[in-house]
C-alpha positions as a printed NumPy array, in Angstrom:
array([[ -3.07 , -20.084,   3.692],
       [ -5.508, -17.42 ,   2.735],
       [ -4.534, -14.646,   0.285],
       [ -3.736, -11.688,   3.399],
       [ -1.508, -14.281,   4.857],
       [  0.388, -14.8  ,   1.851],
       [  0.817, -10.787,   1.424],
       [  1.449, -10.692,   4.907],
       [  4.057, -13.573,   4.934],
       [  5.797, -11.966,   1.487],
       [  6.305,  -8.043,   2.543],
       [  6.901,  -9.436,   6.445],
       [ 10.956, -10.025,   5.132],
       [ 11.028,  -6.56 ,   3.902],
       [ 11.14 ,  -5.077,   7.484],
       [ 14.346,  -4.116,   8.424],
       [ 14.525,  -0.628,   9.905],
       [ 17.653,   1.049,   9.034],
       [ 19.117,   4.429,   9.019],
       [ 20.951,   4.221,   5.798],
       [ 23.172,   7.05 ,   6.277],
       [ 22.916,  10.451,   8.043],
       [ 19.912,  11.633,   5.668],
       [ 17.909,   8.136,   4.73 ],
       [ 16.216,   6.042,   6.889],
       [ 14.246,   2.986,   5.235],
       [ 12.335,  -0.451,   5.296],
       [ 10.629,   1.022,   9.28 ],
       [  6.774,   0.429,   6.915],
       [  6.342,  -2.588,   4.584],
       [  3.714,  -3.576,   2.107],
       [  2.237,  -6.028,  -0.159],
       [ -0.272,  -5.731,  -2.806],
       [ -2.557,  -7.862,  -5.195],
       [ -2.854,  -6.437,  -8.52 ],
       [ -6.072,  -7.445, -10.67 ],
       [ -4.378, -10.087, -12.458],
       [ -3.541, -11.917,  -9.064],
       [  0.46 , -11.104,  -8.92 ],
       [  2.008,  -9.797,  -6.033],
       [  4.079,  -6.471,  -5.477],
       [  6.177,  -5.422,  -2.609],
       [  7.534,  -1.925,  -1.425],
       [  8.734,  -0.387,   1.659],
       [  9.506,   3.109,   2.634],
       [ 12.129,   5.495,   2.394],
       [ 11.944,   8.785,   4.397],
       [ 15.091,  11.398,   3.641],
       [ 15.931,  14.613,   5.463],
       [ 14.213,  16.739,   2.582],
       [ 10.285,  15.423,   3.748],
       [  9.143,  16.094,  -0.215],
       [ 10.91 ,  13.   ,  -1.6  ],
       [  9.729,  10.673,   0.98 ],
       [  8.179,   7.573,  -0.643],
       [  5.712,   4.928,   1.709],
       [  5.729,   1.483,   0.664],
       [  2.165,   1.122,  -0.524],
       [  3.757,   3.948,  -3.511],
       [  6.98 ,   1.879,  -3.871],
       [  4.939,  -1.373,  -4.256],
       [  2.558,   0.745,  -6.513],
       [  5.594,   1.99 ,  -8.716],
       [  7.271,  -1.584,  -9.059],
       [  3.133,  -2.644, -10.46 ],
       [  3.327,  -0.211, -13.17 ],
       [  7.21 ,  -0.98 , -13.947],
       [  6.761,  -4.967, -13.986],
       [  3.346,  -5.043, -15.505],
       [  2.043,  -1.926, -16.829],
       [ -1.007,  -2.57 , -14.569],
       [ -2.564,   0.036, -12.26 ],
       [ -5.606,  -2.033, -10.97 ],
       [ -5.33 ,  -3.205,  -7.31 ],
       [ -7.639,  -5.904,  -5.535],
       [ -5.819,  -5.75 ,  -1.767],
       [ -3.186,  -3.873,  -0.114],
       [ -1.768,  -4.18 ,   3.53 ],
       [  1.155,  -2.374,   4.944],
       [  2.184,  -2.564,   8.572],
       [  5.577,  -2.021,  10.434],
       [  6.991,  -4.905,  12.754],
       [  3.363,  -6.462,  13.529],
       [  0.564,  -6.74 ,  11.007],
       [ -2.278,  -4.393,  11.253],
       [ -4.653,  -3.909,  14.15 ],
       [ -6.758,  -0.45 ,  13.773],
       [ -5.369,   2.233,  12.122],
       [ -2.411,   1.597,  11.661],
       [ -2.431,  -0.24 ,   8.458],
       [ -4.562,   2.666,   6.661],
       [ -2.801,   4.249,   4.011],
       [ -1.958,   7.524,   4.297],
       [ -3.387,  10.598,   2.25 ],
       [ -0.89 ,  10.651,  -0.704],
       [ -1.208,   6.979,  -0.506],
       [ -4.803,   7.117,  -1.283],
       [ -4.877,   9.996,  -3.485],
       [ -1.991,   8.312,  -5.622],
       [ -4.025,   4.705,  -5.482],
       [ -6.74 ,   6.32 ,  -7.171],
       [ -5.611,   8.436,  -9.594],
       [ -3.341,   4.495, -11.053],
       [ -7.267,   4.032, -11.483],
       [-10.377,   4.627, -10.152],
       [-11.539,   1.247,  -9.934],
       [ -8.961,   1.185,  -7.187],
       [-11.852,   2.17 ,  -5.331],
       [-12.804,  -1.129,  -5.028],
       [ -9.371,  -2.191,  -3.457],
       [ -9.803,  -3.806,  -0.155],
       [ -7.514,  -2.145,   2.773],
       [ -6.163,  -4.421,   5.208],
       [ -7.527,  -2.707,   8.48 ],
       [ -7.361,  -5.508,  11.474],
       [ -5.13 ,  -8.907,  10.263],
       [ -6.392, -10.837,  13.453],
       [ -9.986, -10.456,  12.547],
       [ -9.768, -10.007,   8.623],
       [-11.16 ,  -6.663,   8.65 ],
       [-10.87 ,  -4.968,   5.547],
       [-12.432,  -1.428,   4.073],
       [-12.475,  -0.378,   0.667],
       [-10.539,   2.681,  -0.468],
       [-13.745,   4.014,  -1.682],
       [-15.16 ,   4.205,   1.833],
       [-12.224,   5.687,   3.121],
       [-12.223,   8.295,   0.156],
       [-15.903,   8.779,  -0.937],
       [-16.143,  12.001,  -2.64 ],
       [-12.826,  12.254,  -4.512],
       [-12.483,  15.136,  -6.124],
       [-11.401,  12.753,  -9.685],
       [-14.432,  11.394,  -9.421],
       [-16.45 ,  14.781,  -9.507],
       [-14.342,  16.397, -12.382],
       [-14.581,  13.649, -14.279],
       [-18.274,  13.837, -14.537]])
């Protein structure tokens, strides 16, 4: 078993779609990551009726990192719904990205799951080459 199946394999359980009451609807996106030292972290999403407090997985599994650990340093990341990733799809959103580097930005070097099938990955640094920490912190 290589290291995406095993992050595949431990978020896969976490996807159970389910509107938790008339204002919450969770677990529809699931994730796993690998932090630097090698442990794994799960998260899923929670979406609410007020859009502002929504949270994806990739920032729950980023949160429960920093909680268990204190790290902020991530080698891979995939997140998918009911089927692993296959195209875009498994690209973290925006806030995901902005939030991924601003943990760290080494975290430019994390490896995106992008297609499971064919083990196609992309860094978050090609996806987000000019961030704007990266300027003012020159």
């Amino acid at each position: 078993m290589d290291i995406w199946e095993k992050l595949y394999n431990t978020a896969k359980p976490l996807y159970r779609p389910a509107e938790l009451n008339e204002f919450i609807y969770a677990n529809n996106v699931v994730c796993a990551l690998e932090s630097k030292s090698g442990k794994i972290y799960t998260g899923y999403c929670v979406e609410m009726a007020c859009g502002t407090i929504n949270l994806c997985a990739e920032r729950v599994a980023l949160l429960n990192m920093l909680q268990d650990s204190s790290e902020r340093e991530v080698k891979r990341i995939i997140a998918f719904r009911d089927t692993p990733p296959s195209g875009l799809d498994g690209l973290p959103c925006g806030g995901c990205r902005e939030t991924l580097m601003q943990f760290s930005s080494n975290n430019k070097n994390t490896e995106i799951m992008v297609d499971y099938a064919k083990r196609e990955t992309v860094t978050l640094g090609e996806l987000f080459p000019k961030w704007w920490g990266s300027i003012k912190s020159k």
